[in-house]
Short mmCIF file of C-alpha atoms in Angstrom, two decimals:
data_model
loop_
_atom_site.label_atom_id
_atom_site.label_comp_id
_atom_site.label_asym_id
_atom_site.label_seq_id
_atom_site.Cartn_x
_atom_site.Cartn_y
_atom_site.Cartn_z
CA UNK A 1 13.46 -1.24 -51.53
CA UNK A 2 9.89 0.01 -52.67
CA UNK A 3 8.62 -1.07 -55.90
CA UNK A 4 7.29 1.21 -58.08
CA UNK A 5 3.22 0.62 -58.90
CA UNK A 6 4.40 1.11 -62.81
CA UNK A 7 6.54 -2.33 -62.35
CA UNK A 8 3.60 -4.44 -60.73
CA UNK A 9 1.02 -3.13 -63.55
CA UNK A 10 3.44 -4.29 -66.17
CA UNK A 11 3.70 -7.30 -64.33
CA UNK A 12 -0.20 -7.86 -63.55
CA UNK A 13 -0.20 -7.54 -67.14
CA UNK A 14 2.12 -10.05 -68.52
CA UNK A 15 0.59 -12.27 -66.52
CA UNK A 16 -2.67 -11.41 -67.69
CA UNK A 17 -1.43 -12.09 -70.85
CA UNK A 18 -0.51 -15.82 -70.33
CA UNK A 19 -3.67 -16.22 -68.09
CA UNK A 20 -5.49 -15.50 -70.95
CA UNK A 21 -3.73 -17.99 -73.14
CA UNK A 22 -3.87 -20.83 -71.01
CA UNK A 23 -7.79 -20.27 -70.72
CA UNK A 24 -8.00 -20.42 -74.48
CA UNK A 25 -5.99 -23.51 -74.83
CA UNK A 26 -7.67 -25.39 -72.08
CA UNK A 27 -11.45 -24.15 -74.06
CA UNK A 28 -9.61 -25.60 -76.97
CA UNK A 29 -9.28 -28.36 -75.51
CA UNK A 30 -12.46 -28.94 -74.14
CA UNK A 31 -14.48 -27.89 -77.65
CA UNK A 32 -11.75 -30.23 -80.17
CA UNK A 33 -10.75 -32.62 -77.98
CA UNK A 34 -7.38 -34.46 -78.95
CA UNK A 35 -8.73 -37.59 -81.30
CA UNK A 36 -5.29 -38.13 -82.98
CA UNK A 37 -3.07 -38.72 -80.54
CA UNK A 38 0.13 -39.22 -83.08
CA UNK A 39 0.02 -35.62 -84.08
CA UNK A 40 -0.75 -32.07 -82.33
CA UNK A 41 -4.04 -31.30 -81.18
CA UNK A 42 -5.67 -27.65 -81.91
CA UNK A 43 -4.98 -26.64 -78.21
CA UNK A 44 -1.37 -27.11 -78.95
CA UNK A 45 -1.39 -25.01 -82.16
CA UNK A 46 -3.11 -22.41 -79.89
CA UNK A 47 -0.59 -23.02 -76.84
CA UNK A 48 2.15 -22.29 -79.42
CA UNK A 49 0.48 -19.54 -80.79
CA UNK A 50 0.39 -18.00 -77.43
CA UNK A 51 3.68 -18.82 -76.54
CA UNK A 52 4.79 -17.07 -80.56
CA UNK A 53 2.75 -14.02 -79.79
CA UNK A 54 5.03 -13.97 -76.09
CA UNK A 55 8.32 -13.86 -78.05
CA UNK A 56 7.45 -11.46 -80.11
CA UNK A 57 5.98 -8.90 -77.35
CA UNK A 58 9.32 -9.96 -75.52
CA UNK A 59 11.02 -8.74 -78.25
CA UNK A 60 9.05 -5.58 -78.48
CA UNK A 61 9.37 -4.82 -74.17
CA UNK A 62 13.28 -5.17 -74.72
CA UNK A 63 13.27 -2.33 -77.34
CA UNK A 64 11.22 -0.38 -75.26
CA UNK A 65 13.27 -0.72 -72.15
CA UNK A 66 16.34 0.26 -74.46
CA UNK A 67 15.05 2.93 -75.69
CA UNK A 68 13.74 3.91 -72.60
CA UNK A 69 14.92 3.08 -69.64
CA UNK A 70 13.19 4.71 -67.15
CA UNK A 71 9.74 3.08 -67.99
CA UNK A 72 9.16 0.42 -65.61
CA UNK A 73 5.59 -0.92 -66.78
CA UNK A 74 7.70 -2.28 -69.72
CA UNK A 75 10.37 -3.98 -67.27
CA UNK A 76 7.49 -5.49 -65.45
CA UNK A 77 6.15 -6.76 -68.63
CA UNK A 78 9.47 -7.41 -70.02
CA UNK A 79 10.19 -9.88 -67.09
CA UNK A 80 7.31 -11.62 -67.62
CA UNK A 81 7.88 -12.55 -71.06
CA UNK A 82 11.15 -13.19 -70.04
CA UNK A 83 10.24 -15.52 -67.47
CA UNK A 84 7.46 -17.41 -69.99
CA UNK A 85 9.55 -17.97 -73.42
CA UNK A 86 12.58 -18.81 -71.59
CA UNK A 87 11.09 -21.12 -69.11
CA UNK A 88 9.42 -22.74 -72.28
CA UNK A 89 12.44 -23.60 -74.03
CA UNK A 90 14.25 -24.71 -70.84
CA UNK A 91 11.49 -27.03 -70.04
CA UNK A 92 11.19 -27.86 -73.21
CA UNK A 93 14.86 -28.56 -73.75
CA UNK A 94 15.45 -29.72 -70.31
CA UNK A 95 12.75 -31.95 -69.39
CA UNK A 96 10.67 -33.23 -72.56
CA UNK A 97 14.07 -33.99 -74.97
CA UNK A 98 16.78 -34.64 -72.56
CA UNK A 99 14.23 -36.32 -69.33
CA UNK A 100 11.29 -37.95 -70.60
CA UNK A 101 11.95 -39.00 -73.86
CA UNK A 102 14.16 -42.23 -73.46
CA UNK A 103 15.99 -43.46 -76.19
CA UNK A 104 16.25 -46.96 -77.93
CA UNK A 105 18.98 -48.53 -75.64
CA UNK A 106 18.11 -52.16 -77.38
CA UNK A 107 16.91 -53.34 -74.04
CA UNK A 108 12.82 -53.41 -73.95
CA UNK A 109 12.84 -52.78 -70.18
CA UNK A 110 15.17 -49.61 -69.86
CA UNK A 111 13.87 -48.08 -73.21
CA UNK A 112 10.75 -46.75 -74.56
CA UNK A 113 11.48 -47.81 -78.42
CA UNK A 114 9.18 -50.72 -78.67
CA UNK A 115 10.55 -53.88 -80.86
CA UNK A 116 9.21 -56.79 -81.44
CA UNK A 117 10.81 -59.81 -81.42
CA UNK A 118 10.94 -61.25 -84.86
CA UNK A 119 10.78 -65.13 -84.59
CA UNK A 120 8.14 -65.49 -81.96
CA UNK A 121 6.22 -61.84 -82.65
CA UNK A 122 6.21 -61.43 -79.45
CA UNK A 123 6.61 -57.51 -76.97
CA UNK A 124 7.49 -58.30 -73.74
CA UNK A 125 6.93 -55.61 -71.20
CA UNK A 126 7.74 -55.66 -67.87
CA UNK A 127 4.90 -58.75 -66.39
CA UNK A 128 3.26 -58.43 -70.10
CA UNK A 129 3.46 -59.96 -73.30
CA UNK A 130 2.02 -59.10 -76.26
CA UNK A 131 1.77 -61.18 -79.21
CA UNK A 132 0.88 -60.38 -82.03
CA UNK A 133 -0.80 -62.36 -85.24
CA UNK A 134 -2.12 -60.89 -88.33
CA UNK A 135 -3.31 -57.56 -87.68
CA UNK A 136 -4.09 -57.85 -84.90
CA UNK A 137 -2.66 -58.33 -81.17
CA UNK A 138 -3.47 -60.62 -77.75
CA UNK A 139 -2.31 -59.66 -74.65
CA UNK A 140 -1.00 -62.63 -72.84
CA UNK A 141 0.08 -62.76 -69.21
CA UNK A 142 3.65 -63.55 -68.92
CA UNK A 143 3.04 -66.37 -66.78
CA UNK A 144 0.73 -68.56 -69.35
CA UNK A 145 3.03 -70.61 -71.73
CA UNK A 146 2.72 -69.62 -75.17
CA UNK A 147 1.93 -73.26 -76.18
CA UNK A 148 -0.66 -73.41 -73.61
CA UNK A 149 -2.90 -70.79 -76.02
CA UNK A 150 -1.71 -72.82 -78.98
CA UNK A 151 0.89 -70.37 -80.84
CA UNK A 152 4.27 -71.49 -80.48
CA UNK A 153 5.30 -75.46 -80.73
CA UNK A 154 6.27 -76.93 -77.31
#
């Protein structure tokens, strides 16, 4: 099976594409930063600009390859696309909503969802313990008493 040199230019191309894109979002990066962590950064807005501007040239390869099928610079380019918006939303899907992201089981070890435990105002993580008073919050080694530091009665 040879493939045609139309095929690999359409594919050089859709890569170049996304090449492109990820060297603009990583020089957003490096000129914003990411100061707010609780909300998307400016390389993300440009990452999902990219990733937009990929859907809709997907869109646009799979009319041309209908309408004419014998073009393969637009199936090289179409597969790339392809490849790029649908591996996004399967990682996306996959990984970051069904893998990463655990949910609030109740239990502070096997969950992410931190609570704090109202009568003593205490977070215990794993060999942690945070407690907090006021505003503000002491970290605390599991292993010192908590009447030791003078918080709780013995």
């Amino acid at each position: 099976m040879r493939i045609e040199k139309q095929f690999v230019t359409g594919i050089a191309r859709g890569l170049t594409y996304y090449a492109g894109g990820a060297a603009l979002v990583w020089l957003t990066y490096l000129l914003f930063g990411w100061e707010y962590a609780h909300a998307p950064g400016a390389h993300h807005m440009v990452g999902l600009l990219v990733l937009v501007i990929g859907a809709v040239l997907l869109i646009r390869r799979l009319i041309a390859v209908l309408t004419t099928p014998a073009d393969t610079h637009n199936k090289g380019a179409l597969l790339v696309h392809a490849l790029a918006v649908v591996g996004f939303i399967l990682f996306f899907k996959l990984i970051i909503l069904n893998g990463a992201l655990k949910r609030d089981t109740g239990d502070p070890a096997g969950s992410e969802a931190l609570t704090l435990h109202n009568q003593t105002n205490t977070l215990p993580l794993s060999d942690t313990l945070f407690l907090q008073v006021a505003d503000s919050v002491q970290h605390i080694e599991k292993e010192q008493p908590l009447h030791k530091i003078g918080r709780l009665p013995k």
